[in-house]
PDB file of C-alpha atoms in Angstrom:
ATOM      1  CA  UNK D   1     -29.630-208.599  -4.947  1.00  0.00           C
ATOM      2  CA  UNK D   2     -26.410-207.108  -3.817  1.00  0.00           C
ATOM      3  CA  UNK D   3     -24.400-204.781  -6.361  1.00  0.00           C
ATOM      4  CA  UNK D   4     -21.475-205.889  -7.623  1.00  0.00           C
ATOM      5  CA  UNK D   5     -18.571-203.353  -6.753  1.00  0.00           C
ATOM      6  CA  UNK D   6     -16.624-202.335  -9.809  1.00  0.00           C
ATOM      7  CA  UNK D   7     -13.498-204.326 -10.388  1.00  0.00           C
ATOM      8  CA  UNK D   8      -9.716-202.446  -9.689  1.00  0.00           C
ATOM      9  CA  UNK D   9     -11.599-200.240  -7.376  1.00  0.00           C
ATOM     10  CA  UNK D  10      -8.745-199.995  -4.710  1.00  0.00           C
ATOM     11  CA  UNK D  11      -9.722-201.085  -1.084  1.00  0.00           C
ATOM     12  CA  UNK D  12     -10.131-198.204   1.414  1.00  0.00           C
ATOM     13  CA  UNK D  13      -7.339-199.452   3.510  1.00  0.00           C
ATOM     14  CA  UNK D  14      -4.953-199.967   0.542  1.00  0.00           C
ATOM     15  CA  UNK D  15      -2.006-197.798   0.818  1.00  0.00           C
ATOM     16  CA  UNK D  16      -1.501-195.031  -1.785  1.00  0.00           C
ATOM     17  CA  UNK D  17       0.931-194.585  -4.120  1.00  0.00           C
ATOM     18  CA  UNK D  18       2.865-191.791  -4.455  1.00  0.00           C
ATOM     19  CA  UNK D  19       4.501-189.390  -7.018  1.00  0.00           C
ATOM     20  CA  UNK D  20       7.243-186.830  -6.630  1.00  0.00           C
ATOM     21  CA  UNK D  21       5.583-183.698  -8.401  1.00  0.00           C
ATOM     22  CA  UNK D  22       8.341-181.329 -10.219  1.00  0.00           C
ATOM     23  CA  UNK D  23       7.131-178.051 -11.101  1.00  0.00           C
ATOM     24  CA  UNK D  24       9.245-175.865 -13.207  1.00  0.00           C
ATOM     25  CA  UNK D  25       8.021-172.014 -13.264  1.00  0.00           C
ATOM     26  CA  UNK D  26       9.580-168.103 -13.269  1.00  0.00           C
ATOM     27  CA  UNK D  27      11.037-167.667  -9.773  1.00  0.00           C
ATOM     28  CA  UNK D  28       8.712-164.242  -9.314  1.00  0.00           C
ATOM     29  CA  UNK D  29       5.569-167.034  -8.972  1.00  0.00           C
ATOM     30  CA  UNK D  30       7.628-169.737  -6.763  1.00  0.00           C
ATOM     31  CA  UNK D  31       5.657-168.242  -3.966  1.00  0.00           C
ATOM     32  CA  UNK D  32       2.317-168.173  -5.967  1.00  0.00           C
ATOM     33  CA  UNK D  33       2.790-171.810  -6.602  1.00  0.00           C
ATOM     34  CA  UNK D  34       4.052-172.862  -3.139  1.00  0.00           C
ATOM     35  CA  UNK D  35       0.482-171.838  -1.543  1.00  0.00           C
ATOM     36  CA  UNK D  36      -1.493-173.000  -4.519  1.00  0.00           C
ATOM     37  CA  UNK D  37       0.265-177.056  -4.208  1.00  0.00           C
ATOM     38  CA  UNK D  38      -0.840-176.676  -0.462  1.00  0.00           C
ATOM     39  CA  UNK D  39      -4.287-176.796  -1.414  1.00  0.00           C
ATOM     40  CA  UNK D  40      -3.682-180.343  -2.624  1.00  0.00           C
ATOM     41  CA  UNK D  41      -2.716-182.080  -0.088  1.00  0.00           C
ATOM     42  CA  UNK D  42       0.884-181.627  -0.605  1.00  0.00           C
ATOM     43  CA  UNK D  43       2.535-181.196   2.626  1.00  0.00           C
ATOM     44  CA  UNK D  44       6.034-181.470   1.778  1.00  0.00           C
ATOM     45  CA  UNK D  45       7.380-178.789  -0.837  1.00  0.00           C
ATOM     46  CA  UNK D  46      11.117-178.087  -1.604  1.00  0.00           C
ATOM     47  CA  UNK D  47      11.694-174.860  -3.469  1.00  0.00           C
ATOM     48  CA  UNK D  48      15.295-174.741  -5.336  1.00  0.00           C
ATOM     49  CA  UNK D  49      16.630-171.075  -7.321  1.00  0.00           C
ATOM     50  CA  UNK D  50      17.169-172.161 -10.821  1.00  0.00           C
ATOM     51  CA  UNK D  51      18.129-170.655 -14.541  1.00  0.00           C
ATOM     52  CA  UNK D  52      16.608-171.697 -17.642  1.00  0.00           C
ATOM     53  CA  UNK D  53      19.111-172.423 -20.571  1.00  0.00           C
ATOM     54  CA  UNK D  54      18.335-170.305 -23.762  1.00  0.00           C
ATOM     55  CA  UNK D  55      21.065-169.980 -25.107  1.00  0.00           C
ATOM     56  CA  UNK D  56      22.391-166.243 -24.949  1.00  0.00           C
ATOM     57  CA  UNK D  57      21.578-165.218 -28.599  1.00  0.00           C
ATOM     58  CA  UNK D  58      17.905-165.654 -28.050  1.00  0.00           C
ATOM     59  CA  UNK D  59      18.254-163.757 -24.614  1.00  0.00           C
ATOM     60  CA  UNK D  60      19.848-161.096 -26.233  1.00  0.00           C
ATOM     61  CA  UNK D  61      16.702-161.371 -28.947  1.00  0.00           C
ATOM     62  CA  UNK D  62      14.559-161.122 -26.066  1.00  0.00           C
ATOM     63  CA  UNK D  63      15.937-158.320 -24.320  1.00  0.00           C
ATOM     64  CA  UNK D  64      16.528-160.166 -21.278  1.00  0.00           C
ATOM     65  CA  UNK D  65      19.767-160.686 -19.031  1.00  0.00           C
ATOM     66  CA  UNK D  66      18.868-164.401 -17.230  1.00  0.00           C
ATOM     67  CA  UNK D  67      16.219-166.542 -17.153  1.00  0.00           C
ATOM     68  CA  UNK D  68      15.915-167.042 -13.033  1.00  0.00           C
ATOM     69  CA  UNK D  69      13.636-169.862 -13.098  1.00  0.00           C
ATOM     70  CA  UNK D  70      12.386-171.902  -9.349  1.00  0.00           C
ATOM     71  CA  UNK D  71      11.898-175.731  -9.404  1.00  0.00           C
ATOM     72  CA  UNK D  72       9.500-177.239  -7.249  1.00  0.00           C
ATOM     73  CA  UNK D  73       9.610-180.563  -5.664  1.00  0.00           C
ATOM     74  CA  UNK D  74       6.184-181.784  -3.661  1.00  0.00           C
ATOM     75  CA  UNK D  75       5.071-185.409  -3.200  1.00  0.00           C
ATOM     76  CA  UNK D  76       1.422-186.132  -4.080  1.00  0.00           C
ATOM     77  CA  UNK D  77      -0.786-188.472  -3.627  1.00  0.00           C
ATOM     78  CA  UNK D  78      -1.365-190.725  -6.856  1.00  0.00           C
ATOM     79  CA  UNK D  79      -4.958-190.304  -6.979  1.00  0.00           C
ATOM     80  CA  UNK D  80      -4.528-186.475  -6.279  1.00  0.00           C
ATOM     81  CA  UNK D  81      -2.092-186.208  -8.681  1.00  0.00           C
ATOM     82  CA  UNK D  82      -4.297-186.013 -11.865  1.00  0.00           C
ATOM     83  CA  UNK D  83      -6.108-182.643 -10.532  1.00  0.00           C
ATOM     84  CA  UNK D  84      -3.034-180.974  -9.482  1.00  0.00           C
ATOM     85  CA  UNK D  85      -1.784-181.332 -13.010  1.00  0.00           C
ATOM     86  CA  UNK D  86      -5.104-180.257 -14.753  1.00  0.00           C
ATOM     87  CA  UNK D  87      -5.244-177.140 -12.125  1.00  0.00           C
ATOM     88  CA  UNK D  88      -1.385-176.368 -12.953  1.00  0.00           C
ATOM     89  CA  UNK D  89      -2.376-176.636 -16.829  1.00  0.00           C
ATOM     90  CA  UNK D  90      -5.146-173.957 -16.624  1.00  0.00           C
ATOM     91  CA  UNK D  91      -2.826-171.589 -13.550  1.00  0.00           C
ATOM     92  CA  UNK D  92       0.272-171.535 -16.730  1.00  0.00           C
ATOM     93  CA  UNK D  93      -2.512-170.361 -19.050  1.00  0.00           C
ATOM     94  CA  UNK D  94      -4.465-168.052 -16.803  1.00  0.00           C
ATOM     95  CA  UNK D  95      -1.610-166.407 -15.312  1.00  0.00           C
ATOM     96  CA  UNK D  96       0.429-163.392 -16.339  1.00  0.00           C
ATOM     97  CA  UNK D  97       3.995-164.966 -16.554  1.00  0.00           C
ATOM     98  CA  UNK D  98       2.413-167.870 -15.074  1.00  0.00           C
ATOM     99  CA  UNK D  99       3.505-169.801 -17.568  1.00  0.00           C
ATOM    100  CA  UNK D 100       5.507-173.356 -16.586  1.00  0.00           C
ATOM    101  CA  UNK D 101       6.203-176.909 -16.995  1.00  0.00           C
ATOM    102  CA  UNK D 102       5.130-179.672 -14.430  1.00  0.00           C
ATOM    103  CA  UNK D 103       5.500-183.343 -14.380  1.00  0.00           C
ATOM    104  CA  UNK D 104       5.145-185.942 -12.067  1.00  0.00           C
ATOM    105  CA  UNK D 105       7.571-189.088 -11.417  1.00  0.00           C
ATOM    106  CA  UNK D 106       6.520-191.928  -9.642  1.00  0.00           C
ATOM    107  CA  UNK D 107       8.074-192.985  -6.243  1.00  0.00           C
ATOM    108  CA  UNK D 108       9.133-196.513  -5.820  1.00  0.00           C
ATOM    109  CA  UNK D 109       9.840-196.180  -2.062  1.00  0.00           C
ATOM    110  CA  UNK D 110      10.024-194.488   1.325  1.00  0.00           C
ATOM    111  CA  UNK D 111      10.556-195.336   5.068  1.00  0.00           C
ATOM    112  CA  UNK D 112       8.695-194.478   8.058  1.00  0.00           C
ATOM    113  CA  UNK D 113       5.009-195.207   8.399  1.00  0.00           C
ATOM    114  CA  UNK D 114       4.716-191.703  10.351  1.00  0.00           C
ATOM    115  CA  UNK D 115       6.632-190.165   7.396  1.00  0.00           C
ATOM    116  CA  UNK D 116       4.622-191.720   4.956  1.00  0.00           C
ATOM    117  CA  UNK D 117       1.124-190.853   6.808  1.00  0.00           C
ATOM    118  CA  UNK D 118       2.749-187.467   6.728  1.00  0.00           C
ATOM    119  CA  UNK D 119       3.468-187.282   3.014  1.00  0.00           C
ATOM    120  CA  UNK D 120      -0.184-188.648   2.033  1.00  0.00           C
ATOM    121  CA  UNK D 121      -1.674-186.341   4.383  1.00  0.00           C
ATOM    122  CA  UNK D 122      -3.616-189.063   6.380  1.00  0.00           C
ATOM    123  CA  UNK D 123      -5.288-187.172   8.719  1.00  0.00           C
ATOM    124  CA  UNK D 124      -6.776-190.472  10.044  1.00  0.00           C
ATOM    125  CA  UNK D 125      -3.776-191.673  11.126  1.00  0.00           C
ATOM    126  CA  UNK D 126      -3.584-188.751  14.025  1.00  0.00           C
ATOM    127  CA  UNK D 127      -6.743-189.766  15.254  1.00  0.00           C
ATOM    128  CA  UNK D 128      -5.486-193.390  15.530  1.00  0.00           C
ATOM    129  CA  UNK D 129      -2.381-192.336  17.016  1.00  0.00           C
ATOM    130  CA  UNK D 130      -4.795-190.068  19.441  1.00  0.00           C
ATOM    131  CA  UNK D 131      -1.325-187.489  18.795  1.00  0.00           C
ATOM    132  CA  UNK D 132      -2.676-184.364  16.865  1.00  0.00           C
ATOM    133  CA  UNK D 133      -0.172-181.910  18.697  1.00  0.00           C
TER     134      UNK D 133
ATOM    135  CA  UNK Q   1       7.211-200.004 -18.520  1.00  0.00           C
ATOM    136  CA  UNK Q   2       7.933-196.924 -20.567  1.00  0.00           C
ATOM    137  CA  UNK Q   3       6.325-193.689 -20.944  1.00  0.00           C
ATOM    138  CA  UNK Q   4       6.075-190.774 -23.453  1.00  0.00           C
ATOM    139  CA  UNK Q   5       8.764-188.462 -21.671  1.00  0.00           C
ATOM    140  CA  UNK Q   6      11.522-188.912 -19.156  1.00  0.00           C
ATOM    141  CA  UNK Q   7      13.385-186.557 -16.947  1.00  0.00           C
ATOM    142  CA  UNK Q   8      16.966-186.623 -17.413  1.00  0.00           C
ATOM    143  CA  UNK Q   9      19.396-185.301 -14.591  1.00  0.00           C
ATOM    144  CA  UNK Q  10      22.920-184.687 -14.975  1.00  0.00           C
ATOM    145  CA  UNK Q  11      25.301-183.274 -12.445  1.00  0.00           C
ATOM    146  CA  UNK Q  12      28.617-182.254 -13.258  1.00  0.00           C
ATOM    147  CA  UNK Q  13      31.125-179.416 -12.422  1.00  0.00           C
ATOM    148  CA  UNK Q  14      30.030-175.612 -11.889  1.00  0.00           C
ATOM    149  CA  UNK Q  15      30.428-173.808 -15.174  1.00  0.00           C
ATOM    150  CA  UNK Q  16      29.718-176.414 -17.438  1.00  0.00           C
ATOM    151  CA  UNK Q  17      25.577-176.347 -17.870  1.00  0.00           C
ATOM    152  CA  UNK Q  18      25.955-174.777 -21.094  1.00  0.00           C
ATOM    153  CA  UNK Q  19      28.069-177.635 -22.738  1.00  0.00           C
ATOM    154  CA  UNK Q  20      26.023-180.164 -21.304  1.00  0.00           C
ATOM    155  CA  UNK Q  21      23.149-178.230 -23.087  1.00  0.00           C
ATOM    156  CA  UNK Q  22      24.722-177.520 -26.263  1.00  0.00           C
ATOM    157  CA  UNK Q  23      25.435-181.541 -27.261  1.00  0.00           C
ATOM    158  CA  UNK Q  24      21.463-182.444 -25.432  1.00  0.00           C
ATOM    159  CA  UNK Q  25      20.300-179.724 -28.232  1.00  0.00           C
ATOM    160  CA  UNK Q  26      21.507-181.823 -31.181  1.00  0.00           C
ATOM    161  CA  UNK Q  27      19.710-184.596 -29.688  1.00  0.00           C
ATOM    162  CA  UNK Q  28      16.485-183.749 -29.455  1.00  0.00           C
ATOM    163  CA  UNK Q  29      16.351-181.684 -26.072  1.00  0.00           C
ATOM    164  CA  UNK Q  30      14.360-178.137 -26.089  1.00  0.00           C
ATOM    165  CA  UNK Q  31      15.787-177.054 -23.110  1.00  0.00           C
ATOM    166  CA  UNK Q  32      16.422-177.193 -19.486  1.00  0.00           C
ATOM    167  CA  UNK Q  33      16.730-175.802 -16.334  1.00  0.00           C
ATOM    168  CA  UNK Q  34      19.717-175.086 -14.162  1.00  0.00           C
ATOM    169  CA  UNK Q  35      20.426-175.287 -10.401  1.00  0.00           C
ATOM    170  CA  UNK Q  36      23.465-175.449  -8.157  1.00  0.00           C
ATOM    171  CA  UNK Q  37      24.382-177.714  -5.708  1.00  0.00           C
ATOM    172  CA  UNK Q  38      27.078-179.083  -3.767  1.00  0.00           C
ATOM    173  CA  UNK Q  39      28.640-181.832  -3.650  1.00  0.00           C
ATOM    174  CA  UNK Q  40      30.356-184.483  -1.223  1.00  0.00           C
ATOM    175  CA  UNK Q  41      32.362-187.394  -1.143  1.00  0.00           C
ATOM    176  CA  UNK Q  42      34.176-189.401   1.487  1.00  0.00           C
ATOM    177  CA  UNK Q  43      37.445-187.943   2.210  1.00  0.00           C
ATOM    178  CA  UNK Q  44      38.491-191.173   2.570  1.00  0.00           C
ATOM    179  CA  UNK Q  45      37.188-193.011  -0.751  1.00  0.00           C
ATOM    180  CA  UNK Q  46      38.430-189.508  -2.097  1.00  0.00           C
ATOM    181  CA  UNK Q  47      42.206-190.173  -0.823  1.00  0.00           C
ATOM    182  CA  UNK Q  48      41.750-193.761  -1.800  1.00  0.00           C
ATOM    183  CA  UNK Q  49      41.120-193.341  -5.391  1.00  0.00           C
ATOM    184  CA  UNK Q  50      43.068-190.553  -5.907  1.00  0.00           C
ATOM    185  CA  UNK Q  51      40.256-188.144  -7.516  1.00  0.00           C
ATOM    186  CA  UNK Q  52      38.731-185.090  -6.311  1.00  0.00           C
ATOM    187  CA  UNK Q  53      35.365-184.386  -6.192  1.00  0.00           C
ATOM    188  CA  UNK Q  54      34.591-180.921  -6.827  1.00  0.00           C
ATOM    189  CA  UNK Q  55      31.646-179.569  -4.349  1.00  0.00           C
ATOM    190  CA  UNK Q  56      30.508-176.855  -6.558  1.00  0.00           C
ATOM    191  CA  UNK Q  57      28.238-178.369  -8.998  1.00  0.00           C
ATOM    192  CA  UNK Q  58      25.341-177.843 -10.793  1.00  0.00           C
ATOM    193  CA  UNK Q  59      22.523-180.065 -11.433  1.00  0.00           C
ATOM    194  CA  UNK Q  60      20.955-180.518 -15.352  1.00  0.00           C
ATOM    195  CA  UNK Q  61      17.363-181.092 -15.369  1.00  0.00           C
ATOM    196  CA  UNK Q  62      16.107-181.558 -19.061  1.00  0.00           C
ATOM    197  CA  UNK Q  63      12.466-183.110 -20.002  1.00  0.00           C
ATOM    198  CA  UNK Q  64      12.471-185.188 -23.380  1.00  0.00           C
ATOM    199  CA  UNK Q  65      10.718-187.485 -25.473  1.00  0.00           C
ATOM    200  CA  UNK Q  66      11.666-191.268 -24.735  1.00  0.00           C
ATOM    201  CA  UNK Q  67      12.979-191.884 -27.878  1.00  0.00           C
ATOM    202  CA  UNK Q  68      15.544-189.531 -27.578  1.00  0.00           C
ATOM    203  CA  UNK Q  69      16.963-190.291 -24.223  1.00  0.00           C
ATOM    204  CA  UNK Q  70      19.116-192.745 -25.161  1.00  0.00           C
ATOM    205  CA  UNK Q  71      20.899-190.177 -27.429  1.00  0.00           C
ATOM    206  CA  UNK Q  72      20.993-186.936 -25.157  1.00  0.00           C
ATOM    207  CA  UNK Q  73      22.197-189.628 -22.751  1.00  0.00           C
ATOM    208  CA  UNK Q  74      25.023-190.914 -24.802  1.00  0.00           C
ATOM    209  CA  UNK Q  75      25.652-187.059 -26.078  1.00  0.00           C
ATOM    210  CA  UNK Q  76      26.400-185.789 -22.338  1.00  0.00           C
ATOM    211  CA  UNK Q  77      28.909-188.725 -21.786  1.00  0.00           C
ATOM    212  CA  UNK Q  78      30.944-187.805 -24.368  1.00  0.00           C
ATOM    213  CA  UNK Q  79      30.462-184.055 -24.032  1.00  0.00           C
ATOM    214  CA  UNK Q  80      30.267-183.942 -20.125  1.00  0.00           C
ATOM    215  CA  UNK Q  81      31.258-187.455 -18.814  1.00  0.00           C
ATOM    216  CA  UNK Q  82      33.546-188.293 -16.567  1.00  0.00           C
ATOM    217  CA  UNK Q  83      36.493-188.344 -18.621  1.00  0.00           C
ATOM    218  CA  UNK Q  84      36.126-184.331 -19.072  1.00  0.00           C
ATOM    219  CA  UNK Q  85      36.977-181.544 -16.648  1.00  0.00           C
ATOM    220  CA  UNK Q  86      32.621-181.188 -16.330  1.00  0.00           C
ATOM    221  CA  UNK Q  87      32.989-184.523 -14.426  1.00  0.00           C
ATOM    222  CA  UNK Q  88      29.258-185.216 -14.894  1.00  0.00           C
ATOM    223  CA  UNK Q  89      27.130-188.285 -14.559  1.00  0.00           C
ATOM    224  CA  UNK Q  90      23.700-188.620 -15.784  1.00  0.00           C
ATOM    225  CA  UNK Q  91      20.436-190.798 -15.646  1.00  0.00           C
ATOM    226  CA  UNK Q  92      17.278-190.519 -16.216  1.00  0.00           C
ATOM    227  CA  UNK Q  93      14.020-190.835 -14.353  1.00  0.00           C
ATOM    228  CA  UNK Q  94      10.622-192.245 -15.718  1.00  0.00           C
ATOM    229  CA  UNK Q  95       8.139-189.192 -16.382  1.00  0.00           C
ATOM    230  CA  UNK Q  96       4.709-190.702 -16.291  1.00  0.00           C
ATOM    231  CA  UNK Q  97       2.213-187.475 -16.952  1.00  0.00           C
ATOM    232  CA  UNK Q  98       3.400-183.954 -17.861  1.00  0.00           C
ATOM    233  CA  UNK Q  99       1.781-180.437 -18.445  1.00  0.00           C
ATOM    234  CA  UNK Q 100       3.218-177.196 -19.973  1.00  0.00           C
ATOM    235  CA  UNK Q 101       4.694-178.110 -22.623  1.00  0.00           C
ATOM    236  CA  UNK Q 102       2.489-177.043 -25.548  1.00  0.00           C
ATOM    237  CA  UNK Q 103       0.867-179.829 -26.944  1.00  0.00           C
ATOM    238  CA  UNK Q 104      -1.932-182.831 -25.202  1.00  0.00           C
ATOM    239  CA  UNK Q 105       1.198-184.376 -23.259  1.00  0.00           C
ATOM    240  CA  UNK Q 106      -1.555-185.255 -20.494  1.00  0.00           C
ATOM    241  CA  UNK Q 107      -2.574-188.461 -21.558  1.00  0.00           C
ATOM    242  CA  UNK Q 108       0.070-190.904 -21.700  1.00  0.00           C
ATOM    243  CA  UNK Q 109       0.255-194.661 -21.672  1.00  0.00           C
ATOM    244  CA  UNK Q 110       2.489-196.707 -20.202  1.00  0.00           C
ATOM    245  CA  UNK Q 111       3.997-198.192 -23.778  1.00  0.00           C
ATOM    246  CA  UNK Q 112       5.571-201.962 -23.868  1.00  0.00           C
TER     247      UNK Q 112
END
């Protein structure tokens, strides 16, 4: 008898949905982070120079001058997105001045079939598209 | 479909990020992070409604709890809106899972 296959189980030609991942970290490990997203299948990254906002009491209580903070922008695959989190969880814990905030926001839409084989890193589609220059 | 935390943006004029932060503060918001940016308009739409847009800006991201967005919200149009020299608009983004913030934020369901 033939097994039943489990029910919501996407189709493996469904398309997959994406998120836009924001990471929020000390501009010293922007570069740090940049590599480690790569390793996710995260081809697109935007990197922006940011300051936090405590207020300048507590900086002064700190000792510091500014808080020069990076954000990070990367879109991820939905079903990738759950272990990029979890490994970004244990990096702002195991890290000196690792420490950060990420969060991911789902996408409603994009244009461009080759842009959106791009951002889910459908290596598949090259070989379709016999183009893999 | 809600969720536990949203991301709220809010762009307004250079200078004015710590205003915008001060009123999100009595709202509920921890903190935030700050970036510049520029902005445009139409030169035309510009001349046509007889307002300026200023292109040095700087863009307000803050991460809160759901149930204070509509406050913080509400807080930066008064503080920040459009009727102040910050010029700012804001809005707010759905945040459906979120680490590094200090307590199990991970697992959160979409609420009705």
């Amino acid at each position: 008898m033939a097994e039943r296959k489990p029910k919501n189980r996407p189709s493996p030609t469904a398309p997959q949905r994406l998120k836009l991942l924001c990471l929020i970290v000390n501009r010293a490990k922007a570069e740090f982070y940049v590599d480690f997203l790569q390793g996710f299948e995260i081809n697109l990254e935007l990197a922006l120079a940011a300051k936090g906002t405590a207020d300048a009491q507590m900086l002064r209580l700190l000792g510091l001058a500014e808080t020069e903070k990076a954000i990070l922008f990367g879109v991820v695959r939905e079903d990738r997105a759950g272990d990029v989190l979890s490994a970004l969880e244990e990096k702002f814990d195991a890290l000196k001045n690792g420490k950060g905030v990420a969060f991911t926001v789902p996408m409603a839409a994009t244009i461009g079939v080759a842009v959106y084989q791009f951002l889910c890193n459908n290596r598949k589609y090259l070989e379709t598209k016999g183009d893999r220059t | 479909m809600t969720y536990g935390h949203e991301l709220i943006i809010c762009i307004l004029n250079a200078g004015y990020s710590d205003t915008a932060m001060d009123a999100a503060r009595k709202f509920g918001a921890r903190g935030g992070t700050v970036a510049h940016a520029r902005g445009t308009a139409s030169k035309e739409a510009e001349r046509l409604f007889r307002i300026t847009v200023e292109p040095e800006k700087e863009m307000v991201l803050i991460l809160v709890e759901t149930e204070h967005r509509d406050a913080i919200l509400h807080a930066l149009y008064g503080a920040v809106g459009q009727d102040s020299p910050a010029q700012g608009i804001a809005f707010s983004l759905p945040v459906d899972a979120a680490v590094g913030l200090g307590r199990a934020d991970r697992e959160q369901k979409p609420a009705e």
